[in-house]
Coordinates of C-alpha atoms in Angstrom, one line a residue:
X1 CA 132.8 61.3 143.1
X2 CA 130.6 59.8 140.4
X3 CA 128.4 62.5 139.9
X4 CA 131.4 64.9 140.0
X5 CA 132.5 62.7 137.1
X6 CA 129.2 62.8 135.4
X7 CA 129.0 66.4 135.3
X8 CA 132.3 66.6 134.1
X9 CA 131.5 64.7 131.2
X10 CA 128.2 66.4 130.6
X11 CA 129.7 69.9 130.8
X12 CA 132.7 68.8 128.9
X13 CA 129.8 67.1 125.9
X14 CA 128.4 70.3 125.8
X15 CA 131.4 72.7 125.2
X16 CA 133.0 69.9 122.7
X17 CA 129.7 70.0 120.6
X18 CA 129.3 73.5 120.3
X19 CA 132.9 73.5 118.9
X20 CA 132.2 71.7 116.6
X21 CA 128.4 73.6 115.4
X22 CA 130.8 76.6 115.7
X23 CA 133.0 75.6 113.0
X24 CA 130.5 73.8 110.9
X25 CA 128.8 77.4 111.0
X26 CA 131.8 78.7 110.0
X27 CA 132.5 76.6 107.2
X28 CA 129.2 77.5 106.2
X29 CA 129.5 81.5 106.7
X30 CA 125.9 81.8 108.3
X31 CA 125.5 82.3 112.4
X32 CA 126.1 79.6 114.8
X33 CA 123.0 80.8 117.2
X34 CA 120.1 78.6 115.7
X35 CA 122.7 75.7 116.3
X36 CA 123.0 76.5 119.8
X37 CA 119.0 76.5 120.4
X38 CA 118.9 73.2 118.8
X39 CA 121.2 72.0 120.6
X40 CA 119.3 73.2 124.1
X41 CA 116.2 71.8 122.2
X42 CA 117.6 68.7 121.6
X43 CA 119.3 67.7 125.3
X44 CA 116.3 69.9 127.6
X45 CA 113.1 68.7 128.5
X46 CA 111.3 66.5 126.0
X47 CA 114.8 66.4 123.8
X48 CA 116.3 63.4 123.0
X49 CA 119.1 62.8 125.5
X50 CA 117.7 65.2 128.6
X51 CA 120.8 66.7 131.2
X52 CA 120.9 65.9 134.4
X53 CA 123.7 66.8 136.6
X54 CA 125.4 70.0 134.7
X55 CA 122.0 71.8 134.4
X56 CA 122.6 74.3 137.1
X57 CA 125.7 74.9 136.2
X58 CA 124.7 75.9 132.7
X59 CA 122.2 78.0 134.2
X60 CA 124.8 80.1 136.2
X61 CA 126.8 80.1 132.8
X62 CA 123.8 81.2 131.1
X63 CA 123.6 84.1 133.3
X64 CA 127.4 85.5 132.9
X65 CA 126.7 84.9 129.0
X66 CA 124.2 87.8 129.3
X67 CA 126.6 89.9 131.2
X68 CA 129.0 89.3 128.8
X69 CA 127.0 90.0 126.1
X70 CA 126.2 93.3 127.5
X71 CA 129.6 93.9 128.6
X72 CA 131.4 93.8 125.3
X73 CA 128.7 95.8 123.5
X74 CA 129.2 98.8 126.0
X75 CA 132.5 98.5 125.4
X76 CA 132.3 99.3 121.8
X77 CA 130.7 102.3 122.2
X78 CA 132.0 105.6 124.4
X79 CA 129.9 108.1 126.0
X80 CA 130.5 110.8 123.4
X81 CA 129.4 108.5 120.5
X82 CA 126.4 107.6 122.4
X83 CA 125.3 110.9 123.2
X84 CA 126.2 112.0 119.6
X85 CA 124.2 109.5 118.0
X86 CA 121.0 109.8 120.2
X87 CA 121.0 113.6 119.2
X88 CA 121.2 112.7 115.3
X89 CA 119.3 109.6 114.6
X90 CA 116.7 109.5 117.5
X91 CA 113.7 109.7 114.8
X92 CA 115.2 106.8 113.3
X93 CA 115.0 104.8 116.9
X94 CA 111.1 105.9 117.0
X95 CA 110.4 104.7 113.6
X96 CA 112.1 101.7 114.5
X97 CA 109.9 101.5 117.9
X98 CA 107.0 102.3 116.5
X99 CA 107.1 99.4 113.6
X100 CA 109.0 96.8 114.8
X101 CA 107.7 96.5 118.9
X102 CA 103.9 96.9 117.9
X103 CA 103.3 93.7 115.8
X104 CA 105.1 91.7 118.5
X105 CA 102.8 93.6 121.1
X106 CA 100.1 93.2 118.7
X107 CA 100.7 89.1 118.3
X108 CA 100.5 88.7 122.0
X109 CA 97.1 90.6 122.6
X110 CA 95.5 88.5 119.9
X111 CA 97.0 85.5 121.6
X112 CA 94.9 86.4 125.1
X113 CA 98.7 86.0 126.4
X114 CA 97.9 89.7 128.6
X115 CA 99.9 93.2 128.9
X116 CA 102.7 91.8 130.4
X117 CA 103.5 89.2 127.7
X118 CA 102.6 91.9 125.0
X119 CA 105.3 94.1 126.9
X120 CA 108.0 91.5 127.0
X121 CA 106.8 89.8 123.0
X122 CA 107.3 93.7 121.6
X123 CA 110.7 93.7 123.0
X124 CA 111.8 90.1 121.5
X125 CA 110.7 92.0 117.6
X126 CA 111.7 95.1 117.6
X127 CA 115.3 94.6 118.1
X128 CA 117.6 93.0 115.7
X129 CA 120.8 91.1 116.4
X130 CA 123.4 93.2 116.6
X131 CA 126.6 90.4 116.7
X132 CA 124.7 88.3 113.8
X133 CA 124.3 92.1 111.8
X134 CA 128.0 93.1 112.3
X135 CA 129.2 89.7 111.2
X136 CA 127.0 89.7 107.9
X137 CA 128.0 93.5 106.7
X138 CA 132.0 91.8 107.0
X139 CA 131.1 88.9 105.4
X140 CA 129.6 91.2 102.5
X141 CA 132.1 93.4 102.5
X142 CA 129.9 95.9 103.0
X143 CA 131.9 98.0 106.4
X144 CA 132.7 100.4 103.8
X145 CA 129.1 101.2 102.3
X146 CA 127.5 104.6 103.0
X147 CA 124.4 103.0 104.4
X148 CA 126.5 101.4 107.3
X149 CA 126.0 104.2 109.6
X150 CA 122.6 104.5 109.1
X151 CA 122.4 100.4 110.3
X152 CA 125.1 101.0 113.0
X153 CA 122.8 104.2 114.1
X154 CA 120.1 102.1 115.0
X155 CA 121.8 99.6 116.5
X156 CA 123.4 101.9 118.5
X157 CA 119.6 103.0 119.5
X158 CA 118.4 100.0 120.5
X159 CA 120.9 99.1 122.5
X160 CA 120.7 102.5 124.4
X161 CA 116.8 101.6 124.4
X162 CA 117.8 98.7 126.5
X163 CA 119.1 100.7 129.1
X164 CA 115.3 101.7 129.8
X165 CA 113.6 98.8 128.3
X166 CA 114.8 96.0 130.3
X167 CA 113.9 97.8 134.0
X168 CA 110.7 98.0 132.7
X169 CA 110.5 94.2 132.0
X170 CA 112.1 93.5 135.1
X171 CA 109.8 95.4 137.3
X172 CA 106.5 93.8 135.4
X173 CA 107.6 90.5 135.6
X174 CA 108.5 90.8 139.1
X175 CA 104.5 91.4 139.8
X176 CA 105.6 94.8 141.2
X177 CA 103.3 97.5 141.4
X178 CA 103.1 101.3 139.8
X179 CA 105.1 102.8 142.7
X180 CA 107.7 100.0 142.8
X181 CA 108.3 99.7 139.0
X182 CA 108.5 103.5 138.9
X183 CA 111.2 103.5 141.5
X184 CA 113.0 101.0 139.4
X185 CA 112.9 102.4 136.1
X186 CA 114.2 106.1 138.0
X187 CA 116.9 104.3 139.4
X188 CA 117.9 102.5 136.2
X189 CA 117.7 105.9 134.2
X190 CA 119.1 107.9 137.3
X191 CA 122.2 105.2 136.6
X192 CA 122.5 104.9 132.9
X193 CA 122.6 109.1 133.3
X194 CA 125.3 109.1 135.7
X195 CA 127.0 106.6 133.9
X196 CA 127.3 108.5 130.9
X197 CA 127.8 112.0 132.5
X198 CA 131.1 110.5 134.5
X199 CA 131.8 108.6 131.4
X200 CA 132.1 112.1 129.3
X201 CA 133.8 114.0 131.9
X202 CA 135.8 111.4 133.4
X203 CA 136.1 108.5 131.8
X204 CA 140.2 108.5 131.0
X205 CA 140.4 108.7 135.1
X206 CA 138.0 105.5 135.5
X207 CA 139.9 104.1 132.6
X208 CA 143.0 105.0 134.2
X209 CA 142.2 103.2 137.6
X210 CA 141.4 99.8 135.6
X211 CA 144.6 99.8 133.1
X212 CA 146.9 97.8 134.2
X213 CA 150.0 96.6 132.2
X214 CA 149.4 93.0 132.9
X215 CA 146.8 90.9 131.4
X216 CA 145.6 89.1 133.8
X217 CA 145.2 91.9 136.4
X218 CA 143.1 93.6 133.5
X219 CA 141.1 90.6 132.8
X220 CA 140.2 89.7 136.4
X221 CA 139.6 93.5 137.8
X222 CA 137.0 94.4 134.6
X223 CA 135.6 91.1 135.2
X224 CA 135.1 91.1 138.8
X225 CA 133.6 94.7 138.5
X226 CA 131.6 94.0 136.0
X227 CA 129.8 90.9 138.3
X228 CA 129.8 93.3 141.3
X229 CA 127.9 95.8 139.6
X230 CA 125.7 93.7 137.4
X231 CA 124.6 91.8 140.9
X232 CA 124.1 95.2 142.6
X233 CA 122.0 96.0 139.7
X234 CA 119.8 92.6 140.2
X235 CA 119.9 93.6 143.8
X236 CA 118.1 97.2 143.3
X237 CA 115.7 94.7 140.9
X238 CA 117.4 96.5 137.8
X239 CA 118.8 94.1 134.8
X240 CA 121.7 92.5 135.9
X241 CA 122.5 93.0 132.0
X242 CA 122.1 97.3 132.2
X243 CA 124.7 97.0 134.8
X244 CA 127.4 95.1 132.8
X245 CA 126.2 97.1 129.8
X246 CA 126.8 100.9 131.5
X247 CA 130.5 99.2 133.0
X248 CA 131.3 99.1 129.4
X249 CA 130.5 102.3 128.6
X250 CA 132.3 103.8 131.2
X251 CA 135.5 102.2 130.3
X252 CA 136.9 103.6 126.9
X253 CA 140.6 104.3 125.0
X254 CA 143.0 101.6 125.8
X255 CA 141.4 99.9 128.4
X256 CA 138.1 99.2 126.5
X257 CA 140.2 98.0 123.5
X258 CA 142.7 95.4 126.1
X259 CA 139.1 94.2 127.7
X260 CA 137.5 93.6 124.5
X261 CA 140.4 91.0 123.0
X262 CA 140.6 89.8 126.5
X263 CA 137.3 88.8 127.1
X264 CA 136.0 88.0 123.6
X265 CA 136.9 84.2 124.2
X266 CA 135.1 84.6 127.5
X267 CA 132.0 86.4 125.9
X268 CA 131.9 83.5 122.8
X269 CA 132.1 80.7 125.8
X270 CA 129.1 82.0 128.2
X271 CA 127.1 83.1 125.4
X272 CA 126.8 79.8 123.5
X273 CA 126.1 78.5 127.0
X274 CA 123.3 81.2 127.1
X275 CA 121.6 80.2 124.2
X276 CA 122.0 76.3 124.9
X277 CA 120.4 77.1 128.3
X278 CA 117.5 78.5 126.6
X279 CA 117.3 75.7 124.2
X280 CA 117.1 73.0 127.5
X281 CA 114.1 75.2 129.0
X282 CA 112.0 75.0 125.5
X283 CA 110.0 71.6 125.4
X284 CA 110.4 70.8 121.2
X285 CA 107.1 69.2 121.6
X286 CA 105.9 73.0 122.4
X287 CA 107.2 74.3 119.3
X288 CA 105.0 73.0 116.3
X289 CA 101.9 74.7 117.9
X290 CA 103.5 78.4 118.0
X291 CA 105.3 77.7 114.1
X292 CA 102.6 79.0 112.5
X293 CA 102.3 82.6 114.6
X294 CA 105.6 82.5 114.5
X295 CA 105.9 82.1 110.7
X296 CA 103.4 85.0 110.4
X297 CA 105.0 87.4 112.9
X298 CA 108.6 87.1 111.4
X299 CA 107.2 87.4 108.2
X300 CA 105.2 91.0 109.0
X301 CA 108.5 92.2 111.3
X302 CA 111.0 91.4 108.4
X303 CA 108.7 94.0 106.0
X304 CA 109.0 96.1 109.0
X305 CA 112.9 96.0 109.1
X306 CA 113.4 96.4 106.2
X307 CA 110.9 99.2 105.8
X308 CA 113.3 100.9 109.0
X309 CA 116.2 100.3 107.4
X310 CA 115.0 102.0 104.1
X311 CA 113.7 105.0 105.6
X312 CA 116.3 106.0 108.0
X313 CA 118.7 105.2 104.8
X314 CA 117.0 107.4 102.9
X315 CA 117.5 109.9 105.9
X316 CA 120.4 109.9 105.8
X317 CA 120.7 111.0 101.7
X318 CA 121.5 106.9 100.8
X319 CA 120.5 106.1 97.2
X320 CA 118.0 103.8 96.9
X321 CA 119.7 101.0 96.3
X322 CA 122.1 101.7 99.6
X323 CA 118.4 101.9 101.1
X324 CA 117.6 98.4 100.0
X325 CA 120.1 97.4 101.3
X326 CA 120.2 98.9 105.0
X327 CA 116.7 97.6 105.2
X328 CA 117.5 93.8 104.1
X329 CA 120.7 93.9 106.3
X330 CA 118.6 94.5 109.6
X331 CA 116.7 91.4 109.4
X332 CA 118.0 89.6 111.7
X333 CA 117.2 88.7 115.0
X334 CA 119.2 87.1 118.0
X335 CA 120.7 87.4 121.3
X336 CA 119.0 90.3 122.5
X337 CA 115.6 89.0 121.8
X338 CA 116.7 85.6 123.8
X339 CA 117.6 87.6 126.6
X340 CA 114.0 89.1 126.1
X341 CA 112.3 85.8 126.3
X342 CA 114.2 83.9 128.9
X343 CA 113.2 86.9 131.4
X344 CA 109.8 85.8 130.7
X345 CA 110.6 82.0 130.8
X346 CA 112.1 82.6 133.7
X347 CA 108.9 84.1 135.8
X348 CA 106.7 81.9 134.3
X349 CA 104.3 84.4 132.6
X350 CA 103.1 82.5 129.7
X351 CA 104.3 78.5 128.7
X352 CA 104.2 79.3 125.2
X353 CA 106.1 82.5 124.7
X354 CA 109.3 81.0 125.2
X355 CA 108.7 77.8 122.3
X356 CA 107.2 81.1 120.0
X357 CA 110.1 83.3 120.7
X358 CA 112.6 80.1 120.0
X359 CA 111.1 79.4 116.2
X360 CA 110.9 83.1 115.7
X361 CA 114.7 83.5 116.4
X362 CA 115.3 80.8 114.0
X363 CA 113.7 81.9 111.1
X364 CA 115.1 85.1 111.4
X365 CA 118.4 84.5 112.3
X366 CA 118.4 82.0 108.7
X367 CA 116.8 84.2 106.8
X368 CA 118.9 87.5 108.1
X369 CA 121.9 86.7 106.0
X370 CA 119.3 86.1 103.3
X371 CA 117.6 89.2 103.4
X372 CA 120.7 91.1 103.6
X373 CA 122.1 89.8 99.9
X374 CA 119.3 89.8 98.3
X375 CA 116.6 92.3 99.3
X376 CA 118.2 95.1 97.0
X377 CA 118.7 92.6 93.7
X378 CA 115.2 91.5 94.3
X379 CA 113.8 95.5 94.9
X380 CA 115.9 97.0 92.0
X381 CA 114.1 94.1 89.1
X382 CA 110.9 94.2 90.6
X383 CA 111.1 98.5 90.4
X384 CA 112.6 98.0 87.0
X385 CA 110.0 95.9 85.7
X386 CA 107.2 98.4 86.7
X387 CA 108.4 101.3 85.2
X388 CA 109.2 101.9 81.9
X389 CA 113.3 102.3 81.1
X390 CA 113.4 103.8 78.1
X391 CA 111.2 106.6 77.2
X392 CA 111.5 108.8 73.9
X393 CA 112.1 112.4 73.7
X394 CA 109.8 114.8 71.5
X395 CA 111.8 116.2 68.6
X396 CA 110.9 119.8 70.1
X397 CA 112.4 119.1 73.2
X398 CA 116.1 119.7 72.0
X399 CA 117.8 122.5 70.3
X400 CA 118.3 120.9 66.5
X401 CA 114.9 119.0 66.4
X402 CA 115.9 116.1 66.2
X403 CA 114.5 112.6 68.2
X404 CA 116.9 111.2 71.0
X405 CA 116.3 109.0 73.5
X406 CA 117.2 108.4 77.4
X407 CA 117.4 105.7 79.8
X408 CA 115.7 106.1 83.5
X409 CA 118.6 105.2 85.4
X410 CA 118.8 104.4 89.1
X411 CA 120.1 107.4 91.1
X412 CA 124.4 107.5 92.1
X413 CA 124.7 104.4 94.7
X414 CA 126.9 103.5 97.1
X415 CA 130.2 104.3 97.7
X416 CA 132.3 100.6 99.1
X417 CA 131.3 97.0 97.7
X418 CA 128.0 95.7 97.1

């Protein structure tokens, strides 16, 4: 009885306080996540008031957080778009690869941390947060802009990415071997293909067997599928998370929509759990040794971003200063590079990846919203200032002789609000 009444408190501690760092984010318009890590960091090991008997219950919350996660961002894509926007934008997803996974990669080598941490510390850089994105471009007002679906496109990309990524992960930090981790990855592709190829030509008949009038029915059948197929994903040694994320994707029309307002509240609940979890796992002590790499890597992977963002802008026929933009916007890192990172805490690979991949998250995730306003400001005065704006004509140059003048302009920008 007492220690049911101890947990109760605990537990209840916990979900009161992250109220209450939710709504002082809120207040503040900036992303509640590096809250919820300080948090973890501040009641884990070496914190200031360690837990004691909720712990493995916020573990097991920790872990539906994830499938959550993964959950509600299949379900805000369908098949279709998927396939649609792998066709068009895939160069954009290999520049984006190729420039944001290699410094994390890169960092790790240097460290002497070995392959398997440079695998797993490529994965935690090169992809940005999409939750923390989507909530800045609102907050701008910037939904509207024609750079959007440039930023949405490669979000879209990296999430797909995932699909492959995270078996790979999986299998390396499970120790397996070249013949087991190929099996995995084939069966994690052989799935996600499936998925999407019933998804396409029958998804309104899956969607169909899932609707239900009532709420609750709705609520508890996607749910309880979605942990059936997520554990019999973890069982074939494939992400738990691929499995919840190719559930989503399957479901689409009506029945994605219902889910999605269903199980927001859900998602928000497990996934601040999540990221206290990871928080309790990181020793603080651990975390001024790692600042400075950390410093420099988030420093070298926002240029990177941003240097993404501008080119697959410019892609796309953005003005520059839409470019600017796309690139500052895609700062931001966050829930997918904590899922990353606690796969790696998890099996042990290397004690200091998880403290490096904490402060990395939390410089990025403060300085994303920064980024985002004022990359293009900053770009456009610093261009301005070296070249010259006003230039003279010769008098031979028009019809009547005379001298006139022009001003270099910036080319047409962006349709929406800045």
């Amino acid at each position: 009885m007492h220690s049911s009444a101890v947990f109760l408190i605990e537990f209840g501690c916990i979900i009161l306080g992250l109220g209450l760092l939710g709504r002082f984010a809120g207040r503040f318009r900036f992303s509640p996540i590096p809250l919820y890590l300080l948090a973890g960091l501040a009641f884990g090991e070496g914190g200031l008031l360690p837990l004691g008997s909720s712990e493995d219950f916020v573990a097991v919350g920790a872990e539906i957080g994830v499938i959550l996660l993964l959950l509600m961002l299949g379900l805000e894509y369908t098949a279709s778009d998927l396939v649609s926007n792998l066709k068009t934008h895939y160069p954009a997803g290999l520049v984006d690869a190729l420039l944001n996974a290699l410094p994390g990669a890169a960092t790790a080598l240097l460290l002497g941390w070995g392959p398997v941490a440079a695998v797993v510390l490529a994965g935690v850089t090169w992809v940005s947060s999409s939750g923390v994105i989507a909530k800045i471009l609102g907050d701008l007002g910037r939904l509207g802009n024609r750079e959007t679906p440039a930023i949405l496109s490669i979000l879209v990309l990296e999430d797909l990415s995932m699909a492959v990524y995270l078996p790979i992960v999986t299998a390396l930090l499970a120790g397996a071997g070249l013949a087991a981790g190929s099996v995995t990855l084939a069966v994690a592709l052989g799935a996600a293909v499936l998925v999407l190829v019933l998804a396409v030509r029958y998804g309104r008949h899956i969607s169909r067997f899932v609707s239900s009038d009532d709420p609750e029915k709705l609520l508890l059948v996607v749910l309880g599928l979605t942990l059936v197929i997520a554990g019999l994903a973890q069982r074939l040694n494939v992400s738990a998370a691929v499995g919840a994320f190719l559930v989503g994707i399957a479901l689409s029309g009506e029945v994605a929509d219902g889910a999605h307002s269903l199980l927001a509240p859900l998602r928000d609940l497990f996934a601040a759990v999540f990221f206290v979890f990871f928080g309790l796992h990181t020793d603080p002590a651990s975390i001024p040794p790692v600042l400075l790499p950390a410093l420099a890597l988030a420093a070298v992977t926002a240029a990177t971003k941003i240097a993404t963002g501008y080119w697959a802008a410019r892609q796309a026929g953005i003005a520059s200063k839409g470019r600017w933009r796309a690139g500052g916007t895609l700062v931001a890192r966050g829930e997918f590079s904590i899922v990353i990172a606690g796969l790696a805490v998890t099996a042990g690979i290397e004690p200091a990846l998880g403290p490096l991949a904490t402060a990395y998250v939390l410089i990025l995730v403060i300085l994303g919203p920064l980024t985002a306003r004022y990359t293009e400001p900053l770009a456009t005065r610093l261009l301005s200032r070296l070249r010259p704006r006003v230039t003279a004509v010769p008098p031979d140059s028009t019809p009547d002789g005379t001298r006139d003048t022009y001003e270099t302009l910036d080319d047409a920008d962006t349709v929406g609000h800045a």
